[in-house]
Amino acid sequence: MERCARASGKVILLGEHAVVYGAPALAAALDRGALARALPADRARLVLGARSGAEGDGSDAMRAFAALRASLGAPPLAVEAELEVPAGSGLGASAALGVAIARAVLLAVEPELSLAAPEACARVLAAAAAWEGVFHGDASGVDAAAAASSGCIHFSRTGGSEPVRLERPLPLAVAVAGPPASTREMVQAVARLRARRPEIVDKAVSGVTALVNNARLCLEAGDLRGLGKLMDLNQMLLSGLMVSTEAIERACDSARRAGALGAKLTGAGGGGCVVALAELEPEPILAAWRAEGLACFAATVGAAEPA
Ligand code: PMV
């Protein structure tokens, strides 16, 4: 029987790029992400919104789908998937697709399995990592961990993902500040900077580690003002890694002028989205962005549900 699976999009509150080099990151799952359903088929097929592919067509999407199915040991299936967040914009679209498709495939081939069971969660994450590997090369795994979660998570490459207890919900505003950018290219640009000037990247990575550790304490204490300041400092370090753009800086500045406690890019940068933290209501920030012609939305992040 056909059943629909979901996965969350995400914003990174702090820690993108540094997480690739072992720093921790804090990510928050969005209530919009990706949907997928899978049906038995003779040949693997994948329909992604208006685009479709079939087994052997050589596209990245079909290679990723093959890697995902191989990870789950699944037979050929026809999958239809849809995105609820813009792709290439730092909201974890590709990982949300990977997690939603992996969940849909498991539901189709092992209908008696509970997706909430730890074994199923581990298989979904491994399959989503195989999917992400085709698009991103050296993905840290933070996107897939957030896509498979709710609420807020603390993630590191060595420690994996753990839920963060929030003393207060986070009123966030998200704007699409620039055109989509390739995560793979942005991660490679930071790797090139590190090869030329290792001290710049290594200092940023230890700076981000300290910011993330303090931000976790702020989340657990409900100190949104402290969290906002740490987000602003993280944005400065990201600018130092040359992954910010003028459009991102403008969107951060207008959010702060409209009362945001902090604002930064989310994801790989080079374009894409900005996330701002409001004290209570995100509406004044959204109004400022709309006046500048930016597409935007509000998202409230609550506590992570226990796995
Ligand atoms: O651009 P996104 O949403 O895929 O986020 C990427 C986050 C990075 O830290 C830049 C890369 C990674 O794999 O962690």
mmCIF file of C-alpha atoms and ligand atoms in Angstrom:
data_model
loop_
_atom_site.group_PDB
_atom_site.id
_atom_site.type_symbol
_atom_site.label_atom_id
_atom_site.label_comp_id
_atom_site.label_asym_id
_atom_site.label_seq_id
_atom_site.Cartn_x
_atom_site.Cartn_y
_atom_site.Cartn_z
ATOM 1 C CA MET A 1 0.000 0.000 0.000
ATOM 2 C CA GLU A 2 1.245 3.501 -0.830
ATOM 3 C CA ARG A 3 2.154 5.584 2.241
ATOM 4 C CA CYS A 4 3.558 9.090 2.375
ATOM 5 C CA ALA A 5 6.730 9.869 4.339
ATOM 6 C CA ARG A 6 7.954 13.291 5.479
ATOM 7 C CA ALA A 7 11.247 14.848 6.543
ATOM 8 C CA SER A 8 12.128 18.268 7.968
ATOM 9 C CA GLY A 9 14.010 21.113 6.341
ATOM 10 C CA LYS A 10 16.427 22.870 8.700
ATOM 11 C CA VAL A 11 18.239 26.028 9.606
ATOM 12 C CA ILE A 12 21.705 25.938 11.115
ATOM 13 C CA LEU A 13 21.614 28.186 14.195
ATOM 14 C CA LEU A 14 25.407 28.036 14.496
ATOM 15 C CA GLY A 15 28.283 25.980 13.147
ATOM 16 C CA GLU A 16 28.039 25.450 9.363
ATOM 17 C CA HIS A 17 31.359 24.863 7.570
ATOM 18 C CA ALA A 18 33.225 24.502 10.910
ATOM 19 C CA VAL A 19 31.198 21.280 11.427
ATOM 20 C CA VAL A 20 32.940 19.808 8.362
ATOM 21 C CA TYR A 21 36.256 20.168 10.301
ATOM 22 C CA GLY A 22 34.989 18.585 13.515
ATOM 23 C CA ALA A 23 33.361 21.531 15.344
ATOM 24 C CA PRO A 24 29.879 20.984 16.787
ATOM 25 C CA ALA A 25 26.812 22.643 15.204
ATOM 26 C CA LEU A 26 23.304 23.517 16.379
ATOM 27 C CA ALA A 27 20.507 22.944 13.872
ATOM 28 C CA ALA A 28 16.749 23.428 14.130
ATOM 29 C CA ALA A 29 14.243 21.366 12.175
ATOM 30 C CA LEU A 30 11.576 23.283 10.222
ATOM 31 C CA ASP A 31 7.991 22.109 9.935
ATOM 32 C CA ARG A 32 8.392 22.248 6.141
ATOM 33 C CA GLY A 33 10.793 19.965 4.273
ATOM 34 C CA ALA A 34 10.108 17.129 1.832
ATOM 35 C CA LEU A 35 7.420 14.518 1.158
ATOM 36 C CA ALA A 36 7.856 11.194 -0.651
ATOM 37 C CA ARG A 37 5.870 8.089 -1.540
ATOM 38 C CA ALA A 38 7.151 4.829 -3.051
ATOM 39 C CA LEU A 39 5.401 2.151 -5.124
ATOM 40 C CA PRO A 40 6.647 -1.201 -6.433
ATOM 41 C CA ALA A 41 7.944 -0.958 -10.037
ATOM 42 C CA ASP A 42 9.903 -3.070 -12.563
ATOM 43 C CA ARG A 43 12.408 -0.266 -13.102
ATOM 44 C CA ALA A 44 13.551 2.423 -10.643
ATOM 45 C CA ARG A 45 11.916 5.804 -11.334
ATOM 46 C CA LEU A 46 12.072 9.091 -9.474
ATOM 47 C CA VAL A 47 9.712 12.036 -9.949
ATOM 48 C CA LEU A 48 10.891 15.215 -8.199
ATOM 49 C CA GLY A 49 8.231 17.877 -8.659
ATOM 50 C CA ALA A 50 8.225 18.656 -12.385
ATOM 51 C CA ARG A 51 11.407 16.638 -13.125
ATOM 52 C CA SER A 52 11.633 12.913 -13.555
ATOM 53 C CA GLY A 53 14.360 10.330 -14.104
ATOM 54 C CA ALA A 54 14.670 6.619 -14.764
ATOM 55 C CA GLU A 55 17.238 3.988 -13.842
ATOM 56 C CA GLY A 56 20.451 4.275 -15.885
ATOM 57 C CA ASP A 57 19.867 7.839 -17.183
ATOM 58 C CA GLY A 58 23.178 8.915 -15.574
ATOM 59 C CA SER A 59 21.671 11.892 -13.721
ATOM 60 C CA ASP A 60 22.916 12.795 -10.213
ATOM 61 C CA ALA A 61 19.400 12.239 -8.868
ATOM 62 C CA MET A 62 19.209 8.679 -10.221
ATOM 63 C CA ARG A 63 22.748 7.878 -9.047
ATOM 64 C CA ALA A 64 21.805 9.168 -5.598
ATOM 65 C CA PHE A 65 18.564 7.139 -5.661
ATOM 66 C CA ALA A 66 20.532 4.002 -6.609
ATOM 67 C CA ALA A 67 22.985 4.617 -3.725
ATOM 68 C CA LEU A 68 20.078 5.132 -1.322
ATOM 69 C CA ARG A 69 18.337 1.902 -2.452
ATOM 70 C CA ALA A 70 21.592 -0.052 -2.244
ATOM 71 C CA SER A 71 22.103 1.177 1.334
ATOM 72 C CA LEU A 72 18.612 -0.090 2.261
ATOM 73 C CA GLY A 73 18.892 -3.274 0.167
ATOM 74 C CA ALA A 74 15.658 -2.233 -1.606
ATOM 75 C CA PRO A 75 14.373 -3.478 -4.997
ATOM 76 C CA PRO A 76 13.481 -1.098 -7.876
ATOM 77 C CA LEU A 77 10.685 1.295 -6.845
ATOM 78 C CA ALA A 78 8.871 4.261 -8.324
ATOM 79 C CA VAL A 79 9.199 7.259 -5.999
ATOM 80 C CA GLU A 80 7.376 10.578 -6.177
ATOM 81 C CA ALA A 81 8.857 13.350 -4.043
ATOM 82 C CA GLU A 82 8.114 17.009 -3.433
ATOM 83 C CA LEU A 83 10.026 19.819 -1.782
ATOM 84 C CA GLU A 84 8.442 22.366 0.559
ATOM 85 C CA VAL A 85 11.658 24.444 0.879
ATOM 86 C CA PRO A 86 13.748 26.060 -1.888
ATOM 87 C CA ALA A 87 16.686 23.925 -3.081
ATOM 88 C CA GLY A 88 20.310 25.102 -2.749
ATOM 89 C CA SER A 89 19.364 27.749 -0.185
ATOM 90 C CA GLY A 90 20.726 26.448 3.114
ATOM 91 C CA LEU A 91 17.439 24.931 4.285
ATOM 92 C CA GLY A 92 18.593 21.325 3.889
ATOM 93 C CA ALA A 93 16.437 20.508 0.840
ATOM 94 C CA SER A 94 18.647 17.729 -0.471
ATOM 95 C CA ALA A 95 18.970 15.991 2.921
ATOM 96 C CA ALA A 96 15.202 16.355 3.520
ATOM 97 C CA LEU A 97 14.615 14.633 0.173
ATOM 98 C CA GLY A 98 17.096 11.875 1.081
ATOM 99 C CA VAL A 99 15.437 11.230 4.455
ATOM 100 C CA ALA A 100 11.855 11.410 3.089
ATOM 101 C CA ILE A 101 12.711 9.046 0.201
ATOM 102 C CA ALA A 102 14.551 6.605 2.509
ATOM 103 C CA ARG A 103 11.526 6.578 4.838
ATOM 104 C CA ALA A 104 9.107 6.046 1.914
ATOM 105 C CA VAL A 105 11.238 3.177 0.571
ATOM 106 C CA LEU A 106 11.340 1.496 3.999
ATOM 107 C CA LEU A 107 7.557 1.904 4.379
ATOM 108 C CA ALA A 108 7.054 0.283 0.951
ATOM 109 C CA VAL A 109 9.400 -2.673 1.420
ATOM 110 C CA GLU A 110 8.993 -3.325 5.161
ATOM 111 C CA PRO A 111 5.485 -2.039 5.994
ATOM 112 C CA GLU A 112 5.489 -3.642 9.445
ATOM 113 C CA LEU A 113 8.606 -1.645 10.506
ATOM 114 C CA SER A 114 8.107 1.361 12.809
ATOM 115 C CA LEU A 115 10.051 4.326 11.441
ATOM 116 C CA ALA A 116 10.521 5.547 15.009
ATOM 117 C CA ALA A 117 12.457 2.391 15.992
ATOM 118 C CA PRO A 118 16.192 3.118 16.560
ATOM 119 C CA GLU A 119 17.191 0.480 13.969
ATOM 120 C CA ALA A 120 14.954 2.118 11.313
ATOM 121 C CA CYS A 121 16.317 5.593 12.218
ATOM 122 C CA ALA A 122 19.909 4.376 11.788
ATOM 123 C CA ARG A 123 19.087 2.787 8.405
ATOM 124 C CA VAL A 124 17.330 5.979 7.214
ATOM 125 C CA LEU A 125 20.354 8.106 8.218
ATOM 126 C CA ALA A 126 22.789 5.742 6.473
ATOM 127 C CA ALA A 127 20.650 5.762 3.297
ATOM 128 C CA ALA A 128 20.319 9.579 3.403
ATOM 129 C CA ALA A 129 24.128 9.816 3.803
ATOM 130 C CA ALA A 130 24.551 7.653 0.679
ATOM 131 C CA TRP A 131 22.127 9.988 -1.180
ATOM 132 C CA GLU A 132 23.891 13.135 0.085
ATOM 133 C CA GLY A 133 27.302 11.679 -0.839
ATOM 134 C CA VAL A 134 26.432 11.924 -4.542
ATOM 135 C CA PHE A 135 25.497 15.624 -4.339
ATOM 136 C CA HIS A 136 27.875 16.919 -1.675
ATOM 137 C CA GLY A 137 30.989 14.786 -1.530
ATOM 138 C CA ASP A 138 32.184 15.414 2.026
ATOM 139 C CA ALA A 139 28.861 16.178 3.799
ATOM 140 C CA SER A 140 29.239 16.385 7.591
ATOM 141 C CA GLY A 141 25.853 14.728 8.149
ATOM 142 C CA VAL A 142 24.322 17.672 10.057
ATOM 143 C CA ASP A 143 21.657 18.217 7.372
ATOM 144 C CA ALA A 144 20.517 14.582 7.345
ATOM 145 C CA ALA A 145 20.481 14.448 11.163
ATOM 146 C CA ALA A 146 18.301 17.578 11.276
ATOM 147 C CA ALA A 147 16.045 16.289 8.469
ATOM 148 C CA ALA A 148 15.374 13.158 10.512
ATOM 149 C CA SER A 149 14.631 15.097 13.709
ATOM 150 C CA SER A 150 12.260 17.639 15.188
ATOM 151 C CA GLY A 151 13.140 20.576 17.445
ATOM 152 C CA CYS A 152 16.761 21.491 17.914
ATOM 153 C CA ILE A 153 19.814 19.218 17.744
ATOM 154 C CA HIS A 154 23.477 19.402 18.710
ATOM 155 C CA PHE A 155 25.557 17.602 16.072
ATOM 156 C CA SER A 156 29.198 16.729 15.565
ATOM 157 C CA ARG A 157 30.934 14.313 13.219
ATOM 158 C CA THR A 158 32.317 12.300 16.118
ATOM 159 C CA GLY A 159 29.432 12.630 18.597
ATOM 160 C CA GLY A 160 26.486 12.374 16.165
ATOM 161 C CA SER A 161 23.180 14.022 16.961
ATOM 162 C CA GLU A 162 21.508 14.675 20.296
ATOM 163 C CA PRO A 163 18.325 16.612 21.059
ATOM 164 C CA VAL A 164 18.739 19.968 22.823
ATOM 165 C CA ARG A 165 16.213 20.838 25.518
ATOM 166 C CA LEU A 166 14.856 24.326 24.832
ATOM 167 C CA GLU A 167 13.761 26.398 27.801
ATOM 168 C CA ARG A 168 11.805 28.676 25.433
ATOM 169 C CA PRO A 169 10.628 28.135 21.843
ATOM 170 C CA LEU A 170 12.673 30.004 19.232
ATOM 171 C CA PRO A 171 10.748 32.551 17.137
ATOM 172 C CA LEU A 172 12.706 32.545 13.874
ATOM 173 C CA ALA A 173 12.364 34.417 10.597
ATOM 174 C CA VAL A 174 13.888 33.062 7.391
ATOM 175 C CA ALA A 175 14.480 35.029 4.161
ATOM 176 C CA VAL A 176 15.710 33.923 0.770
ATOM 177 C CA ALA A 177 18.480 36.535 0.517
ATOM 178 C CA GLY A 178 20.232 35.371 -2.646
ATOM 179 C CA PRO A 179 20.114 32.898 -5.508
ATOM 180 C CA PRO A 180 20.797 29.200 -4.864
ATOM 181 C CA ALA A 181 24.461 28.194 -4.423
ATOM 182 C CA SER A 182 26.138 24.803 -4.589
ATOM 183 C CA THR A 183 27.003 23.397 -1.151
ATOM 184 C CA ARG A 184 29.716 21.269 -2.746
ATOM 185 C CA GLU A 185 31.378 24.349 -4.307
ATOM 186 C CA MET A 186 31.154 26.411 -1.113
ATOM 187 C CA VAL A 187 32.635 23.567 0.977
ATOM 188 C CA GLN A 188 35.424 23.204 -1.625
ATOM 189 C CA ALA A 189 36.092 26.980 -1.492
ATOM 190 C CA VAL A 190 36.645 26.755 2.290
ATOM 191 C CA ALA A 191 38.871 23.690 1.764
ATOM 192 C CA ARG A 192 40.971 25.704 -0.753
ATOM 193 C CA LEU A 193 41.257 28.591 1.733
ATOM 194 C CA ARG A 194 42.380 26.075 4.375
ATOM 195 C CA ALA A 195 45.017 24.639 2.029
ATOM 196 C CA ARG A 196 46.404 28.181 1.397
ATOM 197 C CA ARG A 197 45.927 29.692 4.852
ATOM 198 C CA PRO A 198 45.296 26.920 7.398
ATOM 199 C CA GLU A 199 45.578 29.329 10.350
ATOM 200 C CA ILE A 200 42.538 31.351 9.149
ATOM 201 C CA VAL A 201 40.233 28.349 8.912
ATOM 202 C CA ASP A 202 41.561 26.617 12.017
ATOM 203 C CA LYS A 203 41.054 29.782 14.127
ATOM 204 C CA ALA A 204 37.510 30.110 12.785
ATOM 205 C CA VAL A 205 36.802 26.457 13.618
ATOM 206 C CA SER A 206 37.952 26.873 17.236
ATOM 207 C CA GLY A 207 36.050 30.180 17.493
ATOM 208 C CA VAL A 208 32.864 28.515 16.232
ATOM 209 C CA THR A 209 33.350 25.634 18.696
ATOM 210 C CA ALA A 210 33.347 28.109 21.605
ATOM 211 C CA LEU A 211 30.292 29.935 20.196
ATOM 212 C CA VAL A 212 28.342 26.681 19.772
ATOM 213 C CA ASN A 213 29.146 25.507 23.302
ATOM 214 C CA ASN A 214 27.906 28.831 24.715
ATOM 215 C CA ALA A 215 24.864 28.857 22.416
ATOM 216 C CA ARG A 216 23.807 25.465 23.730
ATOM 217 C CA LEU A 217 23.847 26.879 27.268
ATOM 218 C CA CYS A 218 21.737 29.837 26.057
ATOM 219 C CA LEU A 219 19.179 27.487 24.457
ATOM 220 C CA GLU A 220 18.924 25.438 27.634
ATOM 221 C CA ALA A 221 18.564 28.584 29.778
ATOM 222 C CA GLY A 222 16.101 30.372 27.447
ATOM 223 C CA ASP A 223 18.613 33.236 26.976
ATOM 224 C CA LEU A 224 17.562 34.398 23.511
ATOM 225 C CA ARG A 225 19.527 37.666 23.751
ATOM 226 C CA GLY A 226 22.730 35.724 24.404
ATOM 227 C CA LEU A 227 21.917 33.332 21.573
ATOM 228 C CA GLY A 228 21.323 36.243 19.161
ATOM 229 C CA LYS A 229 24.726 37.787 19.981
ATOM 230 C CA LEU A 230 26.419 34.431 19.365
ATOM 231 C CA MET A 231 24.631 34.110 16.003
ATOM 232 C CA ASP A 232 25.959 37.563 15.016
ATOM 233 C CA LEU A 233 29.502 36.528 16.008
ATOM 234 C CA ASN A 234 29.141 33.310 13.991
ATOM 235 C CA GLN A 235 28.106 35.419 10.986
ATOM 236 C CA MET A 236 31.339 37.466 11.356
ATOM 237 C CA LEU A 237 33.402 34.260 11.351
ATOM 238 C CA LEU A 238 31.506 33.003 8.278
ATOM 239 C CA SER A 239 32.284 36.304 6.509
ATOM 240 C CA GLY A 240 35.944 35.680 7.379
ATOM 241 C CA LEU A 241 35.667 32.322 5.610
ATOM 242 C CA MET A 242 34.387 34.276 2.565
ATOM 243 C CA VAL A 243 31.089 32.433 2.327
ATOM 244 C CA SER A 244 28.881 35.477 2.941
ATOM 245 C CA THR A 245 27.686 37.842 0.209
ATOM 246 C CA GLU A 246 26.549 41.476 0.089
ATOM 247 C CA ALA A 247 22.932 40.343 -0.224
ATOM 248 C CA ILE A 248 23.285 38.131 2.871
ATOM 249 C CA GLU A 249 24.891 40.985 4.866
ATOM 250 C CA ARG A 250 22.095 43.381 3.767
ATOM 251 C CA ALA A 251 19.379 40.928 4.837
ATOM 252 C CA CYS A 252 21.124 40.392 8.213
ATOM 253 C CA ASP A 253 21.420 44.167 8.751
ATOM 254 C CA SER A 254 17.786 44.854 7.964
ATOM 255 C CA ALA A 255 16.679 42.050 10.292
ATOM 256 C CA ARG A 256 18.774 43.536 13.117
ATOM 257 C CA ARG A 257 17.371 47.040 12.435
ATOM 258 C CA ALA A 258 13.865 45.536 12.635
ATOM 259 C CA GLY A 259 14.629 44.188 16.122
ATOM 260 C CA ALA A 260 16.222 40.772 15.461
ATOM 261 C CA LEU A 261 18.390 39.619 18.390
ATOM 262 C CA GLY A 262 20.802 38.088 15.870
ATOM 263 C CA ALA A 263 20.973 37.139 12.197
ATOM 264 C CA LYS A 264 23.211 35.000 10.019
ATOM 265 C CA LEU A 265 23.331 32.905 6.896
ATOM 266 C CA THR A 266 22.203 29.288 7.181
ATOM 267 C CA GLY A 267 23.903 26.453 5.329
ATOM 268 C CA ALA A 268 26.694 26.790 2.848
ATOM 269 C CA GLY A 269 26.268 30.514 2.002
ATOM 270 C CA GLY A 270 27.329 32.054 -1.315
ATOM 271 C CA GLY A 271 23.621 32.927 -1.662
ATOM 272 C CA GLY A 272 20.556 31.282 -0.210
ATOM 273 C CA CYS A 273 18.865 32.008 3.096
ATOM 274 C CA VAL A 274 19.340 34.118 6.190
ATOM 275 C CA VAL A 275 17.907 33.143 9.592
ATOM 276 C CA ALA A 276 17.060 35.777 12.207
ATOM 277 C CA LEU A 277 16.073 35.297 15.838
ATOM 278 C CA ALA A 278 13.193 37.424 17.164
ATOM 279 C CA GLU A 279 12.620 38.231 20.812
ATOM 280 C CA LEU A 280 8.890 37.446 20.639
ATOM 281 C CA GLU A 281 7.251 38.014 17.249
ATOM 282 C CA PRO A 282 9.101 37.609 13.926
ATOM 283 C CA GLU A 283 6.520 39.799 12.094
ATOM 284 C CA PRO A 284 8.480 43.142 12.166
ATOM 285 C CA ILE A 285 11.511 41.337 10.676
ATOM 286 C CA LEU A 286 9.363 39.733 7.980
ATOM 287 C CA ALA A 287 7.770 43.121 7.213
ATOM 288 C CA ALA A 288 11.225 44.712 6.760
ATOM 289 C CA TRP A 289 12.314 41.921 4.419
ATOM 290 C CA ARG A 290 9.060 42.055 2.430
ATOM 291 C CA ALA A 291 9.559 45.811 1.974
ATOM 292 C CA GLU A 292 12.899 44.935 0.321
ATOM 293 C CA GLY A 293 11.218 42.401 -1.946
ATOM 294 C CA LEU A 294 12.606 39.301 -0.183
ATOM 295 C CA ALA A 295 10.555 36.086 0.060
ATOM 296 C CA CYS A 296 10.407 35.073 3.732
ATOM 297 C CA PHE A 297 8.539 33.074 6.344
ATOM 298 C CA ALA A 298 8.275 32.594 10.113
ATOM 299 C CA ALA A 299 9.194 29.349 11.871
ATOM 300 C CA THR A 300 8.838 28.551 15.548
ATOM 301 C CA VAL A 301 11.143 25.826 16.805
ATOM 302 C CA GLY A 302 10.088 23.926 19.910
ATOM 303 C CA ALA A 303 11.795 21.169 21.869
ATOM 304 C CA ALA A 304 13.029 18.073 20.001
ATOM 305 C CA GLU A 305 10.754 15.054 20.392
ATOM 306 C CA PRO A 306 12.613 12.178 22.010
ATOM 307 C CA ALA A 307 13.754 9.624 19.388
HETATM 308 O O1 PMV B 1 23.794 24.300 2.360
HETATM 309 P P1 PMV B 1 23.280 23.194 3.195
HETATM 310 O O2 PMV B 1 21.911 23.403 3.707
HETATM 311 O O3 PMV B 1 23.443 21.843 2.536
HETATM 312 O O4 PMV B 1 24.195 23.128 4.539
HETATM 313 C C1 PMV B 1 25.514 22.705 4.449
HETATM 314 C C2 PMV B 1 26.226 22.784 5.781
HETATM 315 C C3 PMV B 1 27.751 22.739 5.597
HETATM 316 O O5 PMV B 1 28.309 22.792 6.918
HETATM 317 C C4 PMV B 1 28.252 23.941 4.808
HETATM 318 C C5 PMV B 1 28.219 21.456 4.893
HETATM 319 C C6 PMV B 1 28.096 20.200 5.725
HETATM 320 O O6 PMV B 1 28.116 19.115 5.125
HETATM 321 O O7 PMV B 1 28.007 20.279 6.962
#
